[in-house]
Structures are given as C-alpha cells and as structure tokens.
Coordinates of C-alpha atoms and ligand atoms in Angstrom, one line a residue:
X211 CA -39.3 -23.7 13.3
X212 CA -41.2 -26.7 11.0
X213 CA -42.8 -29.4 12.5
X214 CA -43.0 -33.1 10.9
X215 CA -45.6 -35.6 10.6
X216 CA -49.8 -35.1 11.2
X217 CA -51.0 -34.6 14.9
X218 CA -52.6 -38.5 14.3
X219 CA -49.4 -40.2 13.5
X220 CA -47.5 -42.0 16.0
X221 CA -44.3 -41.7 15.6
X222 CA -41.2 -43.7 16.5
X223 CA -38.3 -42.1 16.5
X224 CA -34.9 -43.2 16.2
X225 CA -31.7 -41.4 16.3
X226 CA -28.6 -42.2 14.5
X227 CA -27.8 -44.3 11.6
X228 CA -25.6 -47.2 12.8
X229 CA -25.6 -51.0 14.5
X230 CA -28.2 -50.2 17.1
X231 CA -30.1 -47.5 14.8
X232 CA -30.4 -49.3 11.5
X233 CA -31.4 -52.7 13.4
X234 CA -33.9 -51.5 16.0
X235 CA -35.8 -50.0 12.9
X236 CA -35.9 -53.2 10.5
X237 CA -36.9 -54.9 14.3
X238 CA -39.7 -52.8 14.7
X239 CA -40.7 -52.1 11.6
X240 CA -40.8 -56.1 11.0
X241 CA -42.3 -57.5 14.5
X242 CA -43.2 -54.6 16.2
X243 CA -46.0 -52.7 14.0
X244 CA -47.6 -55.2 12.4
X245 CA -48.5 -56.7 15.6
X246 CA -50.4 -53.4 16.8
X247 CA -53.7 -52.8 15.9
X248 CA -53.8 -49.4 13.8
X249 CA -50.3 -50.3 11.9
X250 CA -51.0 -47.5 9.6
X251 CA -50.9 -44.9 12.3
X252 CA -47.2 -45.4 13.5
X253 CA -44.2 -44.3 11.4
X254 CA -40.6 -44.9 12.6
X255 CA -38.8 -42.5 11.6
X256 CA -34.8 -42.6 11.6
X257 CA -32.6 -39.2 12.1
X258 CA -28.5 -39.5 11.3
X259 CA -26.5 -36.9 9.9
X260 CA -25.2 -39.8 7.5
X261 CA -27.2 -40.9 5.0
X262 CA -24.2 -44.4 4.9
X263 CA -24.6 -46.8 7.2
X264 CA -20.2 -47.5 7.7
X265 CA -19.5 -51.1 8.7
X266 CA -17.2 -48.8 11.4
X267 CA -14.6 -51.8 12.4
X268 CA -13.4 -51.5 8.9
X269 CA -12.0 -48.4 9.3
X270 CA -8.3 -49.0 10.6
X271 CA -7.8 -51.0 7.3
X272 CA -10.2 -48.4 5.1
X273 CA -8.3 -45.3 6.1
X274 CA -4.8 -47.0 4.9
X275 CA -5.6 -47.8 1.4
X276 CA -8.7 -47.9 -1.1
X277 CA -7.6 -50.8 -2.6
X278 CA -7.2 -53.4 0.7
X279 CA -11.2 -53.2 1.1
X280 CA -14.3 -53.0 -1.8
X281 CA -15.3 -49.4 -0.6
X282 CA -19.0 -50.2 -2.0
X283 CA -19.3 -52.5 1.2
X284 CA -17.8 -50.2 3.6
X285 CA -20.4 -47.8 3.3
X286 CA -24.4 -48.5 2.6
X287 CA -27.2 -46.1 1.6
X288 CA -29.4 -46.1 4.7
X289 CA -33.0 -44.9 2.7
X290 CA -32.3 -47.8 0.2
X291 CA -32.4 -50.1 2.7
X292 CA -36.1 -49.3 3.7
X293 CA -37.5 -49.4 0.1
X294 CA -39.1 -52.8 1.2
X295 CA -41.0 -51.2 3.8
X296 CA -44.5 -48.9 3.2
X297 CA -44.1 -45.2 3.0
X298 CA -46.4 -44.4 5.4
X299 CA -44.7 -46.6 8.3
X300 CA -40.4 -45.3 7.3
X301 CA -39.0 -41.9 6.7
X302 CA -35.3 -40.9 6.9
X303 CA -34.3 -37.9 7.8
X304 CA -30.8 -36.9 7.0
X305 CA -29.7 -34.0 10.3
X306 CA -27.9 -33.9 13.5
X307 CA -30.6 -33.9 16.1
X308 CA -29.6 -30.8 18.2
X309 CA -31.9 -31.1 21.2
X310 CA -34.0 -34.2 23.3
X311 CA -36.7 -32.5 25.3
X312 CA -38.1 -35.3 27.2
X313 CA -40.9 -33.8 29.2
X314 CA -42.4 -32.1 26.1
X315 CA -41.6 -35.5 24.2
X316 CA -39.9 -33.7 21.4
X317 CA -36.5 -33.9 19.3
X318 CA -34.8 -30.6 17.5
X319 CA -33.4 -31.5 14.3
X320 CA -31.0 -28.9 12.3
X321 CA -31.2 -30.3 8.7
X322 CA -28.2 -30.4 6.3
X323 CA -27.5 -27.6 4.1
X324 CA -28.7 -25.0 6.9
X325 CA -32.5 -25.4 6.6
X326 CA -34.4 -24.4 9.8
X327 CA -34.3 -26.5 12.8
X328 CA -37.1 -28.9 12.6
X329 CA -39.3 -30.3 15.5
X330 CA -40.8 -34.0 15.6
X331 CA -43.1 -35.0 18.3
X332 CA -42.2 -38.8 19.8
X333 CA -44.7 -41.6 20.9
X334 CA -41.9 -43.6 21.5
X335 CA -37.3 -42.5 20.8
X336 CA -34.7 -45.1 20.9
X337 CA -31.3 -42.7 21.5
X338 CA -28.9 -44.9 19.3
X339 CA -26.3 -42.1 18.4
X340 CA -23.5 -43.9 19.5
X341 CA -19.6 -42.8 20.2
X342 CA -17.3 -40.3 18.2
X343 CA -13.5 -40.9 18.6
X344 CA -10.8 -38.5 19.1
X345 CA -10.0 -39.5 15.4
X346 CA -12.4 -38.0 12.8
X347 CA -10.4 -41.6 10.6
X348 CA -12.3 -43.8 13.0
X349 CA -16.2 -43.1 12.7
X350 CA -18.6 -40.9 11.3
X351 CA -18.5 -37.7 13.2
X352 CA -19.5 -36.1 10.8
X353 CA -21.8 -36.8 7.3
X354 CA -20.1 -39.9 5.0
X355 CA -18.9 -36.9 3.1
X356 CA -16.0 -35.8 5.4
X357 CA -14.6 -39.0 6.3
X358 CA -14.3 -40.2 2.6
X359 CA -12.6 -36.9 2.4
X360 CA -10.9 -37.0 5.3
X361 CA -9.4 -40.7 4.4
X362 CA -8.0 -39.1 1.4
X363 CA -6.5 -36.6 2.5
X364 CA -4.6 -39.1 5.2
X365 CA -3.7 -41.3 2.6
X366 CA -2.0 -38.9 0.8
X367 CA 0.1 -37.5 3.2
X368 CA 1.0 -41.3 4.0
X369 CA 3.2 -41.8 1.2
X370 CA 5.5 -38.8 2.6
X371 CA 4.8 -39.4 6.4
X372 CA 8.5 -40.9 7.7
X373 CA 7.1 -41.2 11.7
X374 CA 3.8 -42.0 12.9
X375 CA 2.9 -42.3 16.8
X376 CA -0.2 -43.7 17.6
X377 CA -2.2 -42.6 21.0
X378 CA -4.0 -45.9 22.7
X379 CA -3.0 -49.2 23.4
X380 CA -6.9 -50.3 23.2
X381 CA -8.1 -52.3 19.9
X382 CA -8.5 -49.3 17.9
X383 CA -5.3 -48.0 18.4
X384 CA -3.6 -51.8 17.7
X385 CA -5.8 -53.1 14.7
X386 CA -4.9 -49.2 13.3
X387 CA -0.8 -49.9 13.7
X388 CA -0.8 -53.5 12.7
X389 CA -2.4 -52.5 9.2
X390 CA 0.0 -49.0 9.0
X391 CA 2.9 -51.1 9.8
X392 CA 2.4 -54.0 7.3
X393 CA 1.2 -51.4 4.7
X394 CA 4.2 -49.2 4.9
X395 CA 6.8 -51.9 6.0
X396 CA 6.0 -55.0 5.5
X397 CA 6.7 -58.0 7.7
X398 CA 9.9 -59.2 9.1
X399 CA 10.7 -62.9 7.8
X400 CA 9.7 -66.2 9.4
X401 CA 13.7 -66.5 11.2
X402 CA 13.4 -62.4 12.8
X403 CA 11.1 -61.5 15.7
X404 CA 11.2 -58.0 14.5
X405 CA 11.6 -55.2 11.7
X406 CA 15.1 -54.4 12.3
X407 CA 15.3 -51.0 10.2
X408 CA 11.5 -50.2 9.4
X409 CA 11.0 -47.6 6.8
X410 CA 8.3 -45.7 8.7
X411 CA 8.8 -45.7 12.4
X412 CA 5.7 -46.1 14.1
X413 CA 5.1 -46.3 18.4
X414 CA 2.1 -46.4 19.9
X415 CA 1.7 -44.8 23.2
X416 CA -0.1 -46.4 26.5
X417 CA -0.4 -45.5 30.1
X418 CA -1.8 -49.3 30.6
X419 CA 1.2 -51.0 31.4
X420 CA -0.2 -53.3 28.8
X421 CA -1.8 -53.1 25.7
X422 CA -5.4 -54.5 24.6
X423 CA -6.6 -54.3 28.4
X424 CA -9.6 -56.5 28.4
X425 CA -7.4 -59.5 26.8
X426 CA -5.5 -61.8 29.0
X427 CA -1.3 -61.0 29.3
X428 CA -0.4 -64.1 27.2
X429 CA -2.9 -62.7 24.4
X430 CA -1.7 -59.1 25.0
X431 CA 2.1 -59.8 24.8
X432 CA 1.6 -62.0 21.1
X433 CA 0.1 -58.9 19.7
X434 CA 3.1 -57.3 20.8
X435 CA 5.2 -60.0 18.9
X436 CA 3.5 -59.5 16.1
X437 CA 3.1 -55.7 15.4
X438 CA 7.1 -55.6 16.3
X439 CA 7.3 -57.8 13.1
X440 CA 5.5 -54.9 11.0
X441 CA 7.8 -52.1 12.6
X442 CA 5.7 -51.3 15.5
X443 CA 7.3 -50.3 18.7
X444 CA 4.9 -49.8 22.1
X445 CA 6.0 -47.6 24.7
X446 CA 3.5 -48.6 27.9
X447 CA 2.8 -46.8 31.1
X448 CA 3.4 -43.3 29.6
X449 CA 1.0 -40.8 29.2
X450 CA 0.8 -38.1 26.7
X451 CA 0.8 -34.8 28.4
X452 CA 0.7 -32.1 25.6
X453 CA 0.3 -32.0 21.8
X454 CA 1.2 -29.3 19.5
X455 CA -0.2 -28.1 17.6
X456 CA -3.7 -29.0 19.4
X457 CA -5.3 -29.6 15.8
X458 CA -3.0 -32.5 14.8
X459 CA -5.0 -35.7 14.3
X460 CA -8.3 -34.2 15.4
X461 CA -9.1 -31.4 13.1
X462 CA -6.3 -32.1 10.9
X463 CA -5.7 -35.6 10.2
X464 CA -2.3 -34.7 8.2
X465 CA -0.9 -32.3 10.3
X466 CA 2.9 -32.8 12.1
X467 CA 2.6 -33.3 15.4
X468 CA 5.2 -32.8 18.4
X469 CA 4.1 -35.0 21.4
X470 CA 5.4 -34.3 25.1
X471 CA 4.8 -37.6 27.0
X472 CA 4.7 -37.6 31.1
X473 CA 8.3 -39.0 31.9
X474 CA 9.5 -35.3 29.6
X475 CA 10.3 -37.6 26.6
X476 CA 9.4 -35.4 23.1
X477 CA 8.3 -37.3 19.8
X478 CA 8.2 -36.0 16.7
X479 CA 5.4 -37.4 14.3
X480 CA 4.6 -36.7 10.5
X481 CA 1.3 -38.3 11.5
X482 CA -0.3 -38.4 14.6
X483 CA -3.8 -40.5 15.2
X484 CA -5.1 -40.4 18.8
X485 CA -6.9 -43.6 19.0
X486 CA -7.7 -44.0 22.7
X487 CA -11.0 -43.6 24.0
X488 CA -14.6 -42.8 22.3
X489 CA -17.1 -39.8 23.8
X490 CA -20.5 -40.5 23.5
X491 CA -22.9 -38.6 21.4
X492 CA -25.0 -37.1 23.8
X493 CA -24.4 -33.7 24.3
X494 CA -28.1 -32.8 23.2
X495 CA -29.8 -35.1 26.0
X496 CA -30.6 -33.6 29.5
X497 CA -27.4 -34.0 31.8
X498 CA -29.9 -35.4 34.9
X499 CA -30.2 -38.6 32.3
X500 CA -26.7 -39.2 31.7
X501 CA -24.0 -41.0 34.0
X502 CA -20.4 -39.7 34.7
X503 CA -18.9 -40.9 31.5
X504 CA -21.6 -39.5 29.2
X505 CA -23.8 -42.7 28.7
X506 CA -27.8 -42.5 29.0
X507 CA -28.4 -43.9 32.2
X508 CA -30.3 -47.3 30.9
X509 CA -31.6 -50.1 32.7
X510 CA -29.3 -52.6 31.5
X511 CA -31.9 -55.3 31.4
X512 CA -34.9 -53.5 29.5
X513 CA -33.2 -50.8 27.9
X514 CA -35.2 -48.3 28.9
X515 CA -34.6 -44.9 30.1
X516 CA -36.8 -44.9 33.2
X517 CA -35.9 -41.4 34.7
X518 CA -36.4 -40.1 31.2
X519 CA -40.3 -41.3 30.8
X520 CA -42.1 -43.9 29.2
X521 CA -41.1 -45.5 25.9
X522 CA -38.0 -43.7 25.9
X523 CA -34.9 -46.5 25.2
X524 CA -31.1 -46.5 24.4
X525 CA -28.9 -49.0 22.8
X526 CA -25.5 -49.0 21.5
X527 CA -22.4 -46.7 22.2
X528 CA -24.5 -43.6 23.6
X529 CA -26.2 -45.8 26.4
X530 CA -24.2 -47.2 29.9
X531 CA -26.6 -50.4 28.8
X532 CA -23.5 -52.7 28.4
X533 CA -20.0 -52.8 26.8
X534 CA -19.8 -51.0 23.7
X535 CA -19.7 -53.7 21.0
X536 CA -21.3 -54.7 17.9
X537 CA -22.7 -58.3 19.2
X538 CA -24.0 -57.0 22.5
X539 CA -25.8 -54.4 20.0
X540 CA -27.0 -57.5 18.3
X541 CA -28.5 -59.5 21.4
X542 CA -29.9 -56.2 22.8
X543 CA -32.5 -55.8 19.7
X544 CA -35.0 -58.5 20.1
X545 CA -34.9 -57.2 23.9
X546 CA -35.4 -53.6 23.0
X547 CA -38.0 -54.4 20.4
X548 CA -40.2 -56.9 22.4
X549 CA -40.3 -54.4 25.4
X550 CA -41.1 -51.4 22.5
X551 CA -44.1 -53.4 21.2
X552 CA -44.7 -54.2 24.7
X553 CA -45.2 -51.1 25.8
X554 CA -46.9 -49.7 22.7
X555 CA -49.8 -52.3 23.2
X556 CA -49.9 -51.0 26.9
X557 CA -50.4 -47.2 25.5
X558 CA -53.3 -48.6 23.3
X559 CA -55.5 -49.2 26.0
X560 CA -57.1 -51.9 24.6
X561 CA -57.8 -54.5 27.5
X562 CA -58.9 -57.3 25.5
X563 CA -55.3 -58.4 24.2
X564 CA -52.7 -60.3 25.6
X565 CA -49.6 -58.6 26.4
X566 CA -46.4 -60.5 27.0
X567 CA -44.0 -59.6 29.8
X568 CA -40.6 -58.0 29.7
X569 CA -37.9 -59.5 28.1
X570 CA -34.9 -59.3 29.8
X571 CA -31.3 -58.6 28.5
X572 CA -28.2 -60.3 30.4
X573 CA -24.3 -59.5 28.8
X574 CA -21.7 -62.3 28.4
X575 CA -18.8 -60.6 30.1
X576 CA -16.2 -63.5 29.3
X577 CA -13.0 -62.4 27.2
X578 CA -14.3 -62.0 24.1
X579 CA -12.3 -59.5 21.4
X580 CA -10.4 -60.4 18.0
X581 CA -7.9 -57.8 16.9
X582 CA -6.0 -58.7 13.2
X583 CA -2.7 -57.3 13.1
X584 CA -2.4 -56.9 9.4
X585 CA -4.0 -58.5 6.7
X586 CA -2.5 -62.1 7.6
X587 CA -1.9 -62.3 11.7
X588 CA -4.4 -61.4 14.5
X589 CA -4.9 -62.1 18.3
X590 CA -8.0 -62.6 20.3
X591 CA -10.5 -64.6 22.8
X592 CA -14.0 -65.7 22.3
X593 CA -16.5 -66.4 25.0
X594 CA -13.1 -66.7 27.2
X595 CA -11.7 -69.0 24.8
X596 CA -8.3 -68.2 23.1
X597 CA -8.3 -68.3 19.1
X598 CA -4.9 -69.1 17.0
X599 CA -4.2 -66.2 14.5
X600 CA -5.6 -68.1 11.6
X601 CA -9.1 -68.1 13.1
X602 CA -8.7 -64.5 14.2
X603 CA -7.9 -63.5 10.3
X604 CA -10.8 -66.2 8.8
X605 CA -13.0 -64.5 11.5
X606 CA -12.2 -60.8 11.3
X607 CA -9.1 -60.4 9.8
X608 CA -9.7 -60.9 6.1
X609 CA -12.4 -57.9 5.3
X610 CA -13.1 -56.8 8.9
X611 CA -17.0 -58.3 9.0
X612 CA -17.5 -57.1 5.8
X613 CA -18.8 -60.5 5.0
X614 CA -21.5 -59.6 7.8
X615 CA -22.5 -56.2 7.4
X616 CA -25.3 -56.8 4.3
X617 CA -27.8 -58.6 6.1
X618 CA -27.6 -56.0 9.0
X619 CA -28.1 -53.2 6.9
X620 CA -31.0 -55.0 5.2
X621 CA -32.9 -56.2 7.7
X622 CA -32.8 -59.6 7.0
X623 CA -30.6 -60.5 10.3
X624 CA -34.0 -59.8 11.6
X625 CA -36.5 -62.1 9.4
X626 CA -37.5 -63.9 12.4
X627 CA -37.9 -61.9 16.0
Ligands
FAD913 C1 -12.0 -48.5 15.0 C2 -13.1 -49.3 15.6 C3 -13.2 -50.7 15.5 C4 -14.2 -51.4 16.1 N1 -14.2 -52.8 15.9 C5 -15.2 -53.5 16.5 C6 -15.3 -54.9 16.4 O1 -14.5 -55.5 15.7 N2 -16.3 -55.6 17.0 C7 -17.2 -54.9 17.8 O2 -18.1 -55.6 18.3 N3 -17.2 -53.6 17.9 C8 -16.2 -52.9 17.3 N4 -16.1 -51.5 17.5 C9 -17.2 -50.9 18.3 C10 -18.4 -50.7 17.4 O3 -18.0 -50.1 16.2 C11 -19.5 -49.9 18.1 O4 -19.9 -50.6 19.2 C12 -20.7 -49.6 17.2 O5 -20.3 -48.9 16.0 C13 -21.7 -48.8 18.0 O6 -22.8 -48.7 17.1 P1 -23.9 -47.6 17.5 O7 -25.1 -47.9 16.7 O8 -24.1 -47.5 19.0 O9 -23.4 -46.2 17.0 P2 -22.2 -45.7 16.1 O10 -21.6 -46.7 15.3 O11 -21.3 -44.9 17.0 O12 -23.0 -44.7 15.1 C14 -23.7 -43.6 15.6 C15 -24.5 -43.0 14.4 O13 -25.2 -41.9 14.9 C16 -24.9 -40.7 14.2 N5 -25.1 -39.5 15.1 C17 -24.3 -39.2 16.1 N6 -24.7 -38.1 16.7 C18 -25.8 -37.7 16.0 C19 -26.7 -36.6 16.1 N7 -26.6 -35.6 17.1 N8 -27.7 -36.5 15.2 C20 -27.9 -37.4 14.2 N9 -27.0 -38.5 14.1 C21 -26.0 -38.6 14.9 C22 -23.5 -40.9 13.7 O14 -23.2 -40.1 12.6 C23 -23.5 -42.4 13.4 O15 -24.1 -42.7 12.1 C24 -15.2 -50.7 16.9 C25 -15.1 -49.3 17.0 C26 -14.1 -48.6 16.4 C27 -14.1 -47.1 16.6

C-alpha cells in the first residue's frame, strides 16, 4: 500500500468527477486557497474513476444516436480543465476510491489498470460521488470508456430492436422514450393525437398512478399527449415483479428481456432500459454516516458531515443535503466553499484574522423540472411556474444544457465567489 503527497501538505480531497466535484474544486481552488495564509501548503486533490466530466442530462438523447448531439461537448477531459491552476495546489487522480476511514482521516484508492490500492491522508474531503442508475446508458458507473462502449453497443442493436419497454415514469425514464420514440417513429401529424401503427412499440412502465411525479397533473398528462404522438404508450400503477434474464438492461444493455408486471401481465422487449430510481455511490463510507436511502447524513444548511468530524462535507447525489439536481448543486457551492475556507482559517490557529460566519444554504422546493419529449416538444415548471413547450425546447430541449456545461467544467461559473 503507497501513500500520496508529503507529511507537510494539506490536502483537500475531493471525490468524484462531476457537478458537485468539478465545481467545489475550481471554488476552492479560486476563493478558497488564496485567501489562507500558507497557499502553497494545501493541494486539492480530485479522485473519479473518469478522467470526462459527462454533461449527464444529455444522455437520454446521447445514447440514441451520435449524430443528434456534438459528442466533443458531452464529455470533457477533467485534468485539462485544471491546467490554469499551479501544480503544487491540483492533482487528479484517475481510481475508484474503495474505502473512507473517517477517524484515521484517510481515503483508499484502487488505481486503474490494477495498481496497488493507494492511501491519501485528508485535511479536509468533500464526498461528491454522486448517484449510479439501474442503467449503465444513464451515468458514468463506470470509467468514460464503458459507457462510450456501452452506447454503442445499444445503438446497434436499436436498428433491429422491434419492442422496447421502459421501467420508470420519473424524468429519466420520459426524456429517454420521448427521444426513442421520435428517433425510431417519428411524430404523428398536427390533425392525430397519436402514432396509430408505430414501427417500434415502446411502453413505459409506472407504479405512480402518474408519470413525472414532482410535476403538477395538468403538466404530467401533456407529456402523456405528447410521447403518445412519438409511439409511446404508458401503462401506470403497475409494478414490475420479475425480469429475465436478470442481466437485461443492467449488465447487458442489448439483451431481450421478458418482463412479469404485478397484475400477471408478460411483455416481451427487444430492449429493456430500467430507468427508475438512482443508488447513491456510497458503499465505501461508514454505514453510521449514511441515512436509510444511502445518502451521507448532511446538514442541509452547511453541508457538513458533523457525525463524521470536522471539515468533512458532501454535496450532490451522494449527500441527503437536498433534492438531487444540477442547480441545487450549483447554489450549494459558494455555501460549501465559504464554510471550507471557513473552517480551514479556524484550523490555522492564527487568532489575529477575521473569520466570517457560516453561510447558510436554503433549497427552493417550488415545481421546478423541464423534460423535452423529443428534439421539438417538452413539458415542465420553473420556480412553480408552468413553461409552453417552446421554452422547454429553447431551454433544455435543443442540446440538453450543452450550451451550459463549458463554463462549469472550466471554472469560470466561478470567476467571482
Ligand atoms: C438521465 C438523467 C437526466 C438528468 N437531467 C437533469 C436535468 O435536466 N437537470 C438537473 O438539474 N438534473 C438532472 N439530472 C440529475 C443530475 O444529473 C445529477 O443531480 C448530477 O449529475 C449529480 O452530480 P454529482 O456531482 O452529485 O454526481 P454524478 O453526476 O452522479 O457523478 C459522480 C461522479 O463520481 C464518480 N464516482 C462514483 N463513485 C466513485 C468512486 N467510488 N470513486 C471514484 N469516483 C467515483 C462517478 O464516476 C462520477 O464521475 C439528471 C440525471 C439523469 C440520470
């Protein structure tokens, strides 16, 4: 076992390459360590076993086709995007972190290609590992490697695929059908509600008695409306009991699938994706700091891990901080960071410098989701208000943020703290 870094350095350590990774490290590395006095004595160093960043809500779009979206701005190379910084303050290091020992303030990292599992003392750890979905389509579960791989593999079986059922009636599952269904069937005319003989049947399976739960009826029933118009049937308030073979859609992404739903119905499917639900990525943190549902236990206000010791933090998917979504990820930095520096100045022990309180983080729970169905039609609310398609496409719909994802991934969302 190899250990990083000198005994001197301080290190900040961040784990996982994504929205709340990637951000927190331009925000510190920006605001946070130049306001300390001994700069050159803390490194943040960021651990993801991609070495992309993946805009991820472009992947129901990116996994149809690699011609409806410039694959170049799906996916970003993470250590380029830290060339601006000095060497002795940024290192990334491309592994799955296997282990968080918080008393000994220590992460376990197993390197690609099989190298020895590495140790790296913490300072301070932001746990910013995020959410894998049922779906290896929808996310990097793995390295950048197997989902290119695993999208074309998908896509090729798509042009002989004659039935496709789709588990979930949540965004994924929707913005996922809406682009199968326009890709492989187009859309019905302006006079027909519906696609009266698609050539690729595909349903998509809830046990919410509606789809896109966190989106008013009204909302919910026009998406309806308009995936029936690409060929999309829903079946609601059925549950799928069994899958066979268990593989299909999970560990292989072409594989035919017959699905047993709970009222004894059997569908056949040349392709099945289960697109419900996400499971956070925390299997290598202590149990005692995790809630029911897998999250890190985070105060939702700070963002730190309290039970866990000090400067310890979690943002994004992997922490119960808030809803999972990219703009609460967004207002949470400047609140993570400011408490980070924060609390770095307090571990200084220097009493001759003003410290500035907590900063507090407070979510906007008002209906706020957009969901494109297709490249032209979409649905959705913002801060509780309803949007007409055309605003949900100009919005979303056209690249899927792609027209935001640069400045993230660059650091310069966060020029100013
Ligand atoms: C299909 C889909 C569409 C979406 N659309 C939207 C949308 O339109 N708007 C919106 O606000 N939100 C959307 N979301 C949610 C949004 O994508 C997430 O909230 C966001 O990606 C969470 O970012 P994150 O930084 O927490 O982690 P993630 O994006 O989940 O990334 C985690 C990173 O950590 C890495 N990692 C995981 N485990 C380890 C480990 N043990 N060691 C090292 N690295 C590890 C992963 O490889 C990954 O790079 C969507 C989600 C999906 C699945």
């Amino acid at each position: 076992m190899a250990a990083i870094g000198s005994s001197t350095q301080r290190n900040i350590v961040i784990l996982g390459g994504s929205y709340g990774g990637i951000s927190i490290a331009h925000y510190v590395l920006k605001h946070v360590i130049p306001k300390l006095p001994t700069p050159e004595t803390y490194k943040v160093i960021l651990v993801s076993k991609a070495s992309e960043a993946l805009c991820r809500p472009a992947c129901p779009r990116a996994l149809v086709s690699d011609s409806l979206l410039p694959h170049e701005k799906i996916f970003a190379n993470i250590p380029n995007q830290f060339l601006q910084y000095q060497s002795m303050n940024f290192q990334f290091i491309r592994g799955t972190v296997s282990d968080l020992d918080h008393t000994n303030r220590i992460v376990r990292i197993s390197l690609a290609d099989s190298e020895p599992v590495e140790t790296l003392n913490f300072h301070a750890v932001v746990i910013a590992n995020g959410a894998s979905t049922h779906s290896p389509l929808l996310g990097l579960t793995g390295n950048e490697g197997k989902l290119k791989a695993d999208w074309a593999s998908f896509r090729e079986a798509l042009t002989f695929a004659k039935s496709i059922v789709i588990a979930g009636g949540g965004p994924s599952g929707i913005e996922v059908a809406g682009e199968l269904g326009e890709y492989l069937n187009g859309r019905a005319g302006v006079f027909d509600s519906n696609l009266k003989a698609p050539n690729v049947p595909i349903s998509v399976v809830t046990s919410s008695s509606k789809i896109l739960p966190r989106l008013r009826s009204g909302i919910a029933d026009k998406a309806e409306r308009y995936l029936a118009e690409v060929g999309v049937s829903v079946i609601k308030g059925t549950s799928i009991k069994t899958v066979a073979p268990e593989t299909a859609g999970t560990k292989d992404v072409t594989k035919k699938a017959v699905i047993t739903l709970d009222n004894g119905n059997v569908l056949e499917a040349d392709l099945y994706i289960p697109a419900f639900g996400t499971v956070p990525n925390t299997g290598f943190i202590d149990r005692s700091l995790l809630s029911t549902d897998g999250r890190v236990k985070t105060e939702p206000g700070t963002l730190r891990v309290d039970k866990a010791g000090p400067r310890i933090y979690a943002i994004g998917d992997a922490s119960s901080w808030a809803r999972p979504a990219v703009h609460n990820i967004l207002d949470a930095v400047p609140v993570l960071g400011a408490n980070l520096r924060r609390d770095l100045l307090l571990a200084t022990a220097l009493r001759d410098i003003v410290i500035e309180g907590d900063k507090t983080f407070k979510e906007d729970t008002r209906e706020m989701q957009l969901v494109p169905i297709g490249t032209s039609k979409g649905v959705g609310a913002v801060m509780g208000w309803q949007l007409p398609s055309w605003l949900v496409w100009l919005m979303k719909g056209r690249d899927y943020w792609l027209w935001t994802t640069n400045s993230l991934w660059n650091g310069r969302k966060w020029s100013t703290p």
